[in-house]
């Protein structure tokens, strides 16, 4: 399969539009259509319905393979380019919304590490990892909920390394007048009938959280897209639902109620490519050693 055709297919699948994919990729719409026809001819099956643009069952299966294949190719290109590049004092850092409390520490430690031109990008947790893997950012700080003994769910890229940074309790955030606000803790079964706010780009998908941690299926009342935690907090204060937040994200107008019976934490990790040197290595070392950042209890990990 031609990787150029795979990239066109993945773009159409993401945007659900041939014309939007053509604009993003810089092709004509007829060229995009020809790419899909060629790919379908190669595989001997229909991958996309045209009106509306929907994935067939075969297309869904191909997408599962194609997206990680293309990311691995981009990661390989970025790894080679990094080795060939000249040293620089510029640095781009991707930060997940739940790790935003670390942003001032990143800026301060980057300056101490000799970075003269720093760019901070707030991205969804999975997008942080992908951006590091393909070279869109040099370093990432990702934070997401997980059972204390489990790794974070990140893309499988051999060149990506994760160094634990912090762990804090994962708390059920509720307004101060909520019935459970005064309780010392709440068990997972008590949460099954509650209204929840799903903020997948800011905190991760609730469905994935339940599937990987043992939480019961949660009833979503509001879906909040984007990486804006302030909007999420306003919805919480207004009583529109519950959310799972790290302890440091609980503001005075909210109460964080501990989970009982499930050792769930918000873990933050510094992501970087292997064998980094120069300002990247200096920044990673400075972040891990920074007194403002409490250390997580485990050692470096490699995501493969």
PDB file of C-alpha atoms in Angstrom:
ATOM      1  CA  UNK A   1       0.000   0.000   0.000  1.00  0.00           C
ATOM      2  CA  UNK A   2       1.274   3.439  -0.962  1.00  0.00           C
ATOM      3  CA  UNK A   3       1.713   5.505   2.199  1.00  0.00           C
ATOM      4  CA  UNK A   4       0.647   8.626   0.310  1.00  0.00           C
ATOM      5  CA  UNK A   5      -2.717   6.990  -0.366  1.00  0.00           C
ATOM      6  CA  UNK A   6      -2.955   5.889   3.274  1.00  0.00           C
ATOM      7  CA  UNK A   7      -2.375   9.466   4.429  1.00  0.00           C
ATOM      8  CA  UNK A   8      -5.132  10.727   2.135  1.00  0.00           C
ATOM      9  CA  UNK A   9      -7.472   8.020   3.428  1.00  0.00           C
ATOM     10  CA  UNK A  10      -6.735   8.850   7.080  1.00  0.00           C
ATOM     11  CA  UNK A  11      -7.273  12.561   6.462  1.00  0.00           C
ATOM     12  CA  UNK A  12     -10.654  11.953   4.831  1.00  0.00           C
ATOM     13  CA  UNK A  13     -11.633   9.624   7.675  1.00  0.00           C
ATOM     14  CA  UNK A  14     -10.715  12.277  10.246  1.00  0.00           C
ATOM     15  CA  UNK A  15     -12.416  15.189   8.480  1.00  0.00           C
ATOM     16  CA  UNK A  16     -15.323  13.182   7.016  1.00  0.00           C
ATOM     17  CA  UNK A  17     -14.970  15.248   3.849  1.00  0.00           C
ATOM     18  CA  UNK A  18     -13.143  14.791   0.537  1.00  0.00           C
ATOM     19  CA  UNK A  19     -13.013  18.546  -0.112  1.00  0.00           C
ATOM     20  CA  UNK A  20     -11.714  19.387   3.390  1.00  0.00           C
ATOM     21  CA  UNK A  21      -9.063  16.682   3.051  1.00  0.00           C
ATOM     22  CA  UNK A  22      -8.007  18.097  -0.318  1.00  0.00           C
ATOM     23  CA  UNK A  23      -7.589  21.571   1.186  1.00  0.00           C
ATOM     24  CA  UNK A  24      -5.569  20.277   4.137  1.00  0.00           C
ATOM     25  CA  UNK A  25      -3.293  18.110   1.984  1.00  0.00           C
ATOM     26  CA  UNK A  26      -2.888  20.624  -0.846  1.00  0.00           C
ATOM     27  CA  UNK A  27      -4.443  18.396  -3.523  1.00  0.00           C
ATOM     28  CA  UNK A  28      -7.351  18.916  -5.870  1.00  0.00           C
ATOM     29  CA  UNK A  29     -10.563  17.150  -4.892  1.00  0.00           C
ATOM     30  CA  UNK A  30     -10.315  14.922  -7.966  1.00  0.00           C
ATOM     31  CA  UNK A  31      -6.798  13.855  -6.910  1.00  0.00           C
ATOM     32  CA  UNK A  32      -8.082  12.934  -3.453  1.00  0.00           C
ATOM     33  CA  UNK A  33     -10.873  10.873  -5.025  1.00  0.00           C
ATOM     34  CA  UNK A  34      -8.357   9.136  -7.273  1.00  0.00           C
ATOM     35  CA  UNK A  35      -6.212   8.264  -4.229  1.00  0.00           C
ATOM     36  CA  UNK A  36      -9.171   6.556  -2.555  1.00  0.00           C
ATOM     37  CA  UNK A  37     -10.139   4.708  -5.742  1.00  0.00           C
ATOM     38  CA  UNK A  38      -6.545   3.470  -6.132  1.00  0.00           C
ATOM     39  CA  UNK A  39      -6.401   2.309  -2.524  1.00  0.00           C
ATOM     40  CA  UNK A  40      -9.745   0.543  -2.789  1.00  0.00           C
ATOM     41  CA  UNK A  41      -8.610  -1.103  -6.023  1.00  0.00           C
ATOM     42  CA  UNK A  42      -5.416  -2.281  -4.337  1.00  0.00           C
ATOM     43  CA  UNK A  43      -7.338  -3.795  -1.414  1.00  0.00           C
ATOM     44  CA  UNK A  44     -10.267  -5.042  -3.466  1.00  0.00           C
ATOM     45  CA  UNK A  45     -12.986  -3.520  -1.289  1.00  0.00           C
ATOM     46  CA  UNK A  46     -14.851  -0.282  -0.594  1.00  0.00           C
ATOM     47  CA  UNK A  47     -13.357   1.729   2.257  1.00  0.00           C
ATOM     48  CA  UNK A  48     -15.471   4.885   2.291  1.00  0.00           C
ATOM     49  CA  UNK A  49     -19.109   5.666   1.619  1.00  0.00           C
ATOM     50  CA  UNK A  50     -19.370   8.861  -0.413  1.00  0.00           C
ATOM     51  CA  UNK A  51     -22.649  10.557   0.504  1.00  0.00           C
ATOM     52  CA  UNK A  52     -22.340  10.925   3.406  1.00  0.00           C
ATOM     53  CA  UNK A  53     -18.635  10.209   3.897  1.00  0.00           C
ATOM     54  CA  UNK A  54     -18.554   7.260   6.297  1.00  0.00           C
ATOM     55  CA  UNK A  55     -16.139   4.432   6.877  1.00  0.00           C
ATOM     56  CA  UNK A  56     -17.184   0.949   5.856  1.00  0.00           C
ATOM     57  CA  UNK A  57     -16.327  -1.954   8.145  1.00  0.00           C
ATOM     58  CA  UNK A  58     -13.221  -2.579   6.019  1.00  0.00           C
ATOM     59  CA  UNK A  59     -12.354   1.119   6.239  1.00  0.00           C
ATOM     60  CA  UNK A  60     -12.633   1.037  10.026  1.00  0.00           C
ATOM     61  CA  UNK A  61     -10.265  -1.923  10.129  1.00  0.00           C
ATOM     62  CA  UNK A  62      -7.767  -0.246   7.793  1.00  0.00           C
ATOM     63  CA  UNK A  63      -7.838   2.944   9.866  1.00  0.00           C
ATOM     64  CA  UNK A  64      -6.814   0.973  12.956  1.00  0.00           C
ATOM     65  CA  UNK A  65      -3.623  -0.044  11.131  1.00  0.00           C
ATOM     66  CA  UNK A  66      -2.984   3.017   8.970  1.00  0.00           C
ATOM     67  CA  UNK A  67      -2.959   5.738  11.649  1.00  0.00           C
ATOM     68  CA  UNK A  68      -0.176   4.150  13.761  1.00  0.00           C
ATOM     69  CA  UNK A  69       1.786   3.188  10.629  1.00  0.00           C
ATOM     70  CA  UNK A  70       1.827   6.797   9.426  1.00  0.00           C
ATOM     71  CA  UNK A  71       2.736   8.071  12.881  1.00  0.00           C
ATOM     72  CA  UNK A  72       5.666   5.643  13.045  1.00  0.00           C
ATOM     73  CA  UNK A  73       6.870   6.864   9.634  1.00  0.00           C
ATOM     74  CA  UNK A  74       6.633  10.499  10.775  1.00  0.00           C
ATOM     75  CA  UNK A  75       8.428   9.587  14.001  1.00  0.00           C
ATOM     76  CA  UNK A  76      11.243   7.919  12.043  1.00  0.00           C
ATOM     77  CA  UNK A  77      11.640  10.994   9.850  1.00  0.00           C
ATOM     78  CA  UNK A  78      11.714  13.261  12.916  1.00  0.00           C
ATOM     79  CA  UNK A  79      14.274  11.033  14.665  1.00  0.00           C
ATOM     80  CA  UNK A  80      16.624  11.134  11.682  1.00  0.00           C
ATOM     81  CA  UNK A  81      16.179  14.894  11.302  1.00  0.00           C
ATOM     82  CA  UNK A  82      16.914  15.407  14.993  1.00  0.00           C
ATOM     83  CA  UNK A  83      20.194  13.487  14.740  1.00  0.00           C
ATOM     84  CA  UNK A  84      21.251  15.533  11.693  1.00  0.00           C
ATOM     85  CA  UNK A  85      20.163  18.903  13.119  1.00  0.00           C
ATOM     86  CA  UNK A  86      22.514  21.505  14.522  1.00  0.00           C
ATOM     87  CA  UNK A  87      22.258  22.360  18.238  1.00  0.00           C
ATOM     88  CA  UNK A  88      19.753  25.108  18.961  1.00  0.00           C
ATOM     89  CA  UNK A  89      18.536  27.179  21.887  1.00  0.00           C
ATOM     90  CA  UNK A  90      14.945  27.030  20.631  1.00  0.00           C
ATOM     91  CA  UNK A  91      12.515  24.654  22.235  1.00  0.00           C
ATOM     92  CA  UNK A  92       8.851  23.701  21.789  1.00  0.00           C
ATOM     93  CA  UNK A  93       7.064  22.008  24.677  1.00  0.00           C
ATOM     94  CA  UNK A  94       3.643  20.371  24.505  1.00  0.00           C
ATOM     95  CA  UNK A  95       1.585  20.363  27.710  1.00  0.00           C
ATOM     96  CA  UNK A  96      -1.649  18.486  28.420  1.00  0.00           C
ATOM     97  CA  UNK A  97      -4.356  20.605  30.101  1.00  0.00           C
ATOM     98  CA  UNK A  98      -4.306  18.560  33.309  1.00  0.00           C
ATOM     99  CA  UNK A  99      -0.551  19.278  33.572  1.00  0.00           C
ATOM    100  CA  UNK A 100      -0.951  23.044  33.085  1.00  0.00           C
ATOM    101  CA  UNK A 101       0.115  23.721  36.693  1.00  0.00           C
ATOM    102  CA  UNK A 102       3.612  22.656  35.623  1.00  0.00           C
ATOM    103  CA  UNK A 103       3.793  25.302  32.849  1.00  0.00           C
ATOM    104  CA  UNK A 104       5.507  28.014  34.976  1.00  0.00           C
ATOM    105  CA  UNK A 105       8.025  25.431  36.174  1.00  0.00           C
ATOM    106  CA  UNK A 106       8.697  24.394  32.559  1.00  0.00           C
ATOM    107  CA  UNK A 107       9.287  28.026  31.567  1.00  0.00           C
ATOM    108  CA  UNK A 108      11.596  28.678  34.507  1.00  0.00           C
ATOM    109  CA  UNK A 109      13.617  25.478  34.097  1.00  0.00           C
ATOM    110  CA  UNK A 110      13.851  25.966  30.314  1.00  0.00           C
ATOM    111  CA  UNK A 111      15.391  29.391  30.897  1.00  0.00           C
ATOM    112  CA  UNK A 112      17.883  27.902  33.359  1.00  0.00           C
ATOM    113  CA  UNK A 113      18.710  25.172  30.837  1.00  0.00           C
ATOM    114  CA  UNK A 114      19.724  27.797  28.281  1.00  0.00           C
ATOM    115  CA  UNK A 115      16.568  27.964  26.176  1.00  0.00           C
ATOM    116  CA  UNK A 116      16.237  31.427  24.657  1.00  0.00           C
ATOM    117  CA  UNK A 117      13.144  30.868  22.508  1.00  0.00           C
ATOM    118  CA  UNK A 118      10.418  28.798  24.191  1.00  0.00           C
ATOM    119  CA  UNK A 119       7.044  27.854  22.705  1.00  0.00           C
ATOM    120  CA  UNK A 120       4.377  26.190  24.878  1.00  0.00           C
ATOM    121  CA  UNK A 121       1.525  24.351  23.153  1.00  0.00           C
ATOM    122  CA  UNK A 122      -1.508  23.079  25.087  1.00  0.00           C
ATOM    123  CA  UNK A 123      -2.640  19.830  23.460  1.00  0.00           C
ATOM    124  CA  UNK A 124      -4.828  16.823  24.305  1.00  0.00           C
ATOM    125  CA  UNK A 125      -2.865  14.141  26.209  1.00  0.00           C
ATOM    126  CA  UNK A 126      -2.553  11.713  23.270  1.00  0.00           C
ATOM    127  CA  UNK A 127      -1.710  14.605  20.922  1.00  0.00           C
ATOM    128  CA  UNK A 128       1.180  15.597  23.223  1.00  0.00           C
ATOM    129  CA  UNK A 129       2.717  12.149  22.846  1.00  0.00           C
ATOM    130  CA  UNK A 130       2.191  12.119  19.080  1.00  0.00           C
ATOM    131  CA  UNK A 131       3.664  15.618  18.729  1.00  0.00           C
ATOM    132  CA  UNK A 132       6.836  14.522  20.546  1.00  0.00           C
ATOM    133  CA  UNK A 133       7.053  11.335  18.480  1.00  0.00           C
ATOM    134  CA  UNK A 134       6.826  13.112  15.111  1.00  0.00           C
ATOM    135  CA  UNK A 135       8.988  16.098  16.097  1.00  0.00           C
ATOM    136  CA  UNK A 136       6.281  18.789  16.257  1.00  0.00           C
ATOM    137  CA  UNK A 137       7.459  19.526  19.805  1.00  0.00           C
ATOM    138  CA  UNK A 138      10.746  18.682  21.496  1.00  0.00           C
ATOM    139  CA  UNK A 139       9.406  17.780  24.934  1.00  0.00           C
ATOM    140  CA  UNK A 140       5.954  16.925  26.244  1.00  0.00           C
ATOM    141  CA  UNK A 141       4.368  16.976  29.674  1.00  0.00           C
ATOM    142  CA  UNK A 142       1.330  14.721  29.697  1.00  0.00           C
ATOM    143  CA  UNK A 143      -1.078  14.100  32.571  1.00  0.00           C
ATOM    144  CA  UNK A 144      -3.942  11.637  32.705  1.00  0.00           C
ATOM    145  CA  UNK A 145      -5.747   9.444  35.237  1.00  0.00           C
ATOM    146  CA  UNK A 146      -4.584   5.863  35.732  1.00  0.00           C
ATOM    147  CA  UNK A 147      -4.565   3.126  38.312  1.00  0.00           C
ATOM    148  CA  UNK A 148      -1.430   3.732  40.366  1.00  0.00           C
ATOM    149  CA  UNK A 149       0.351   0.593  39.161  1.00  0.00           C
ATOM    150  CA  UNK A 150      -0.607   0.970  35.477  1.00  0.00           C
ATOM    151  CA  UNK A 151       1.217   2.965  32.753  1.00  0.00           C
ATOM    152  CA  UNK A 152      -0.459   5.815  30.930  1.00  0.00           C
ATOM    153  CA  UNK A 153      -2.014   4.872  27.619  1.00  0.00           C
ATOM    154  CA  UNK A 154       0.296   6.452  25.040  1.00  0.00           C
ATOM    155  CA  UNK A 155       1.198   5.717  21.396  1.00  0.00           C
ATOM    156  CA  UNK A 156       3.559   2.780  20.906  1.00  0.00           C
ATOM    157  CA  UNK A 157       6.641   4.477  19.469  1.00  0.00           C
ATOM    158  CA  UNK A 158      10.025   2.907  20.165  1.00  0.00           C
ATOM    159  CA  UNK A 159      11.854   6.235  20.245  1.00  0.00           C
ATOM    160  CA  UNK A 160       9.526   7.745  22.848  1.00  0.00           C
ATOM    161  CA  UNK A 161      10.647   7.768  26.465  1.00  0.00           C
ATOM    162  CA  UNK A 162       8.564   8.766  29.479  1.00  0.00           C
ATOM    163  CA  UNK A 163      10.059   9.969  32.753  1.00  0.00           C
ATOM    164  CA  UNK A 164       7.568  10.091  35.667  1.00  0.00           C
ATOM    165  CA  UNK A 165       7.141  13.568  37.088  1.00  0.00           C
ATOM    166  CA  UNK A 166       4.220  13.769  39.546  1.00  0.00           C
ATOM    167  CA  UNK A 167       1.382  11.795  40.976  1.00  0.00           C
ATOM    168  CA  UNK A 168      -1.604  13.373  42.720  1.00  0.00           C
ATOM    169  CA  UNK A 169      -4.957  11.989  43.873  1.00  0.00           C
ATOM    170  CA  UNK A 170      -7.670  11.780  41.244  1.00  0.00           C
ATOM    171  CA  UNK A 171     -10.655  13.485  42.883  1.00  0.00           C
ATOM    172  CA  UNK A 172     -14.327  13.673  41.970  1.00  0.00           C
ATOM    173  CA  UNK A 173     -14.890  17.424  41.472  1.00  0.00           C
ATOM    174  CA  UNK A 174     -18.283  18.726  42.613  1.00  0.00           C
ATOM    175  CA  UNK A 175     -19.752  22.136  43.517  1.00  0.00           C
ATOM    176  CA  UNK A 176     -19.615  23.033  47.205  1.00  0.00           C
ATOM    177  CA  UNK A 177     -23.381  22.507  47.661  1.00  0.00           C
ATOM    178  CA  UNK A 178     -23.413  19.046  46.065  1.00  0.00           C
ATOM    179  CA  UNK A 179     -24.794  16.203  48.248  1.00  0.00           C
ATOM    180  CA  UNK A 180     -21.472  14.321  48.258  1.00  0.00           C
ATOM    181  CA  UNK A 181     -19.327  17.420  48.888  1.00  0.00           C
ATOM    182  CA  UNK A 182     -19.133  16.759  52.626  1.00  0.00           C
ATOM    183  CA  UNK A 183     -18.413  13.045  52.399  1.00  0.00           C
ATOM    184  CA  UNK A 184     -14.926  11.698  53.214  1.00  0.00           C
ATOM    185  CA  UNK A 185     -15.011   9.548  50.109  1.00  0.00           C
ATOM    186  CA  UNK A 186     -17.194   8.030  47.430  1.00  0.00           C
ATOM    187  CA  UNK A 187     -17.057   4.506  45.991  1.00  0.00           C
ATOM    188  CA  UNK A 188     -17.253   3.765  42.244  1.00  0.00           C
ATOM    189  CA  UNK A 189     -20.718   2.118  42.426  1.00  0.00           C
ATOM    190  CA  UNK A 190     -22.102   5.342  43.953  1.00  0.00           C
ATOM    191  CA  UNK A 191     -21.099   7.233  40.793  1.00  0.00           C
ATOM    192  CA  UNK A 192     -22.865   5.079  38.216  1.00  0.00           C
ATOM    193  CA  UNK A 193     -26.110   7.094  38.208  1.00  0.00           C
ATOM    194  CA  UNK A 194     -24.510  10.542  38.514  1.00  0.00           C
ATOM    195  CA  UNK A 195     -24.377  13.056  35.667  1.00  0.00           C
ATOM    196  CA  UNK A 196     -20.858  13.460  34.262  1.00  0.00           C
ATOM    197  CA  UNK A 197     -19.048  15.939  32.040  1.00  0.00           C
ATOM    198  CA  UNK A 198     -16.917  14.249  29.390  1.00  0.00           C
ATOM    199  CA  UNK A 199     -13.932  16.371  28.336  1.00  0.00           C
ATOM    200  CA  UNK A 200     -11.887  13.948  26.192  1.00  0.00           C
ATOM    201  CA  UNK A 201      -9.449  16.498  24.766  1.00  0.00           C
ATOM    202  CA  UNK A 202      -8.717  18.070  28.154  1.00  0.00           C
ATOM    203  CA  UNK A 203      -8.801  15.076  30.479  1.00  0.00           C
ATOM    204  CA  UNK A 204      -9.192  11.966  28.325  1.00  0.00           C
ATOM    205  CA  UNK A 205     -12.287  10.016  27.357  1.00  0.00           C
ATOM    206  CA  UNK A 206     -14.576   8.808  30.159  1.00  0.00           C
ATOM    207  CA  UNK A 207     -15.334   5.652  28.160  1.00  0.00           C
ATOM    208  CA  UNK A 208     -11.629   4.831  27.938  1.00  0.00           C
ATOM    209  CA  UNK A 209     -11.156   5.673  31.620  1.00  0.00           C
ATOM    210  CA  UNK A 210     -13.896   3.225  32.613  1.00  0.00           C
ATOM    211  CA  UNK A 211     -12.541   0.540  30.284  1.00  0.00           C
ATOM    212  CA  UNK A 212      -9.010   0.742  31.705  1.00  0.00           C
ATOM    213  CA  UNK A 213      -9.561   1.414  35.425  1.00  0.00           C
ATOM    214  CA  UNK A 214     -12.532  -0.616  36.592  1.00  0.00           C
ATOM    215  CA  UNK A 215     -14.884   2.325  37.011  1.00  0.00           C
ATOM    216  CA  UNK A 216     -18.491   1.452  36.132  1.00  0.00           C
ATOM    217  CA  UNK A 217     -19.938   2.986  32.943  1.00  0.00           C
ATOM    218  CA  UNK A 218     -20.624   6.661  33.646  1.00  0.00           C
ATOM    219  CA  UNK A 219     -23.638   8.603  32.382  1.00  0.00           C
ATOM    220  CA  UNK A 220     -22.459  11.543  30.277  1.00  0.00           C
ATOM    221  CA  UNK A 221     -24.673  14.626  30.568  1.00  0.00           C
ATOM    222  CA  UNK A 222     -22.412  17.160  28.795  1.00  0.00           C
ATOM    223  CA  UNK A 223     -19.569  16.716  26.319  1.00  0.00           C
ATOM    224  CA  UNK A 224     -17.029  19.518  26.460  1.00  0.00           C
ATOM    225  CA  UNK A 225     -14.583  19.605  23.535  1.00  0.00           C
ATOM    226  CA  UNK A 226     -11.326  21.526  23.383  1.00  0.00           C
ATOM    227  CA  UNK A 227      -8.545  21.925  25.924  1.00  0.00           C
ATOM    228  CA  UNK A 228     -10.098  24.715  28.026  1.00  0.00           C
ATOM    229  CA  UNK A 229     -10.245  23.672  31.688  1.00  0.00           C
ATOM    230  CA  UNK A 230     -11.844  26.972  32.722  1.00  0.00           C
ATOM    231  CA  UNK A 231     -15.034  26.183  30.797  1.00  0.00           C
ATOM    232  CA  UNK A 232     -15.090  22.728  32.373  1.00  0.00           C
ATOM    233  CA  UNK A 233     -14.768  24.238  35.859  1.00  0.00           C
ATOM    234  CA  UNK A 234     -17.629  26.670  35.163  1.00  0.00           C
ATOM    235  CA  UNK A 235     -19.844  23.745  34.195  1.00  0.00           C
ATOM    236  CA  UNK A 236     -18.829  21.933  37.383  1.00  0.00           C
ATOM    237  CA  UNK A 237     -19.618  24.936  39.583  1.00  0.00           C
ATOM    238  CA  UNK A 238     -22.996  25.301  37.870  1.00  0.00           C
ATOM    239  CA  UNK A 239     -23.858  21.722  38.813  1.00  0.00           C
ATOM    240  CA  UNK A 240     -24.024  20.421  35.238  1.00  0.00           C
ATOM    241  CA  UNK A 241     -22.133  17.259  36.094  1.00  0.00           C
ATOM    242  CA  UNK A 242     -19.118  15.700  37.769  1.00  0.00           C
ATOM    243  CA  UNK A 243     -15.555  15.324  36.506  1.00  0.00           C
ATOM    244  CA  UNK A 244     -12.397  13.616  37.655  1.00  0.00           C
ATOM    245  CA  UNK A 245      -9.629  16.162  38.270  1.00  0.00           C
ATOM    246  CA  UNK A 246      -6.143  16.140  39.762  1.00  0.00           C
ATOM    247  CA  UNK A 247      -5.970  17.615  43.263  1.00  0.00           C
ATOM    248  CA  UNK A 248      -4.095  20.728  42.066  1.00  0.00           C
ATOM    249  CA  UNK A 249      -6.902  21.555  39.604  1.00  0.00           C
ATOM    250  CA  UNK A 250      -9.557  21.829  42.343  1.00  0.00           C
ATOM    251  CA  UNK A 251     -10.372  25.546  42.760  1.00  0.00           C
ATOM    252  CA  UNK A 252     -11.905  27.125  45.913  1.00  0.00           C
ATOM    253  CA  UNK A 253     -15.429  27.003  44.446  1.00  0.00           C
ATOM    254  CA  UNK A 254     -15.175  23.224  44.011  1.00  0.00           C
ATOM    255  CA  UNK A 255     -14.727  20.283  46.357  1.00  0.00           C
ATOM    256  CA  UNK A 256     -12.602  17.276  45.496  1.00  0.00           C
ATOM    257  CA  UNK A 257     -14.006  14.054  46.946  1.00  0.00           C
ATOM    258  CA  UNK A 258     -11.601  11.077  47.134  1.00  0.00           C
ATOM    259  CA  UNK A 259     -12.462   7.795  45.439  1.00  0.00           C
ATOM    260  CA  UNK A 260     -12.699   4.844  47.820  1.00  0.00           C
ATOM    261  CA  UNK A 261     -11.801   1.332  46.714  1.00  0.00           C
ATOM    262  CA  UNK A 262      -9.931   2.335  43.559  1.00  0.00           C
ATOM    263  CA  UNK A 263      -6.327   3.528  43.707  1.00  0.00           C
ATOM    264  CA  UNK A 264      -6.713   6.097  40.943  1.00  0.00           C
ATOM    265  CA  UNK A 265      -4.155   8.891  40.474  1.00  0.00           C
ATOM    266  CA  UNK A 266      -3.386  11.645  38.011  1.00  0.00           C
ATOM    267  CA  UNK A 267       0.103  10.883  36.762  1.00  0.00           C
ATOM    268  CA  UNK A 268       2.201  13.380  34.838  1.00  0.00           C
ATOM    269  CA  UNK A 269       5.187  12.344  32.756  1.00  0.00           C
ATOM    270  CA  UNK A 270       7.854  14.149  30.772  1.00  0.00           C
ATOM    271  CA  UNK A 271       7.972  12.739  27.253  1.00  0.00           C
ATOM    272  CA  UNK A 272      11.033  13.001  25.066  1.00  0.00           C
ATOM    273  CA  UNK A 273      12.757  11.032  22.358  1.00  0.00           C
ATOM    274  CA  UNK A 274      15.530   8.665  23.354  1.00  0.00           C
ATOM    275  CA  UNK A 275      19.164   9.723  23.473  1.00  0.00           C
ATOM    276  CA  UNK A 276      18.346  13.413  23.662  1.00  0.00           C
ATOM    277  CA  UNK A 277      21.160  15.842  24.449  1.00  0.00           C
ATOM    278  CA  UNK A 278      21.690  19.592  24.737  1.00  0.00           C
ATOM    279  CA  UNK A 279      18.818  21.750  25.930  1.00  0.00           C
ATOM    280  CA  UNK A 280      16.273  18.911  25.817  1.00  0.00           C
ATOM    281  CA  UNK A 281      18.283  16.690  28.158  1.00  0.00           C
ATOM    282  CA  UNK A 282      18.989  19.666  30.405  1.00  0.00           C
ATOM    283  CA  UNK A 283      15.295  20.578  30.593  1.00  0.00           C
ATOM    284  CA  UNK A 284      14.178  17.019  31.342  1.00  0.00           C
ATOM    285  CA  UNK A 285      16.787  16.693  34.102  1.00  0.00           C
ATOM    286  CA  UNK A 286      15.848  20.093  35.532  1.00  0.00           C
ATOM    287  CA  UNK A 287      12.131  19.259  35.601  1.00  0.00           C
ATOM    288  CA  UNK A 288      12.674  15.954  37.365  1.00  0.00           C
ATOM    289  CA  UNK A 289      14.901  17.651  39.952  1.00  0.00           C
ATOM    290  CA  UNK A 290      12.831  20.831  40.355  1.00  0.00           C
ATOM    291  CA  UNK A 291      11.806  21.343  44.012  1.00  0.00           C
ATOM    292  CA  UNK A 292       8.485  22.863  42.851  1.00  0.00           C
ATOM    293  CA  UNK A 293       7.519  19.523  41.287  1.00  0.00           C
ATOM    294  CA  UNK A 294       6.931  16.620  43.703  1.00  0.00           C
ATOM    295  CA  UNK A 295       8.507  13.460  42.319  1.00  0.00           C
ATOM    296  CA  UNK A 296       6.461  10.456  41.268  1.00  0.00           C
ATOM    297  CA  UNK A 297       7.448   7.225  43.028  1.00  0.00           C
ATOM    298  CA  UNK A 298       8.639   5.237  39.980  1.00  0.00           C
ATOM    299  CA  UNK A 299      11.632   5.417  37.644  1.00  0.00           C
ATOM    300  CA  UNK A 300      11.950   6.149  33.933  1.00  0.00           C
ATOM    301  CA  UNK A 301       9.864   4.128  31.502  1.00  0.00           C
ATOM    302  CA  UNK A 302      10.021   3.495  27.801  1.00  0.00           C
ATOM    303  CA  UNK A 303       6.781   3.310  25.819  1.00  0.00           C
ATOM    304  CA  UNK A 304       6.994   0.622  23.144  1.00  0.00           C
TER     305      UNK A 304
END
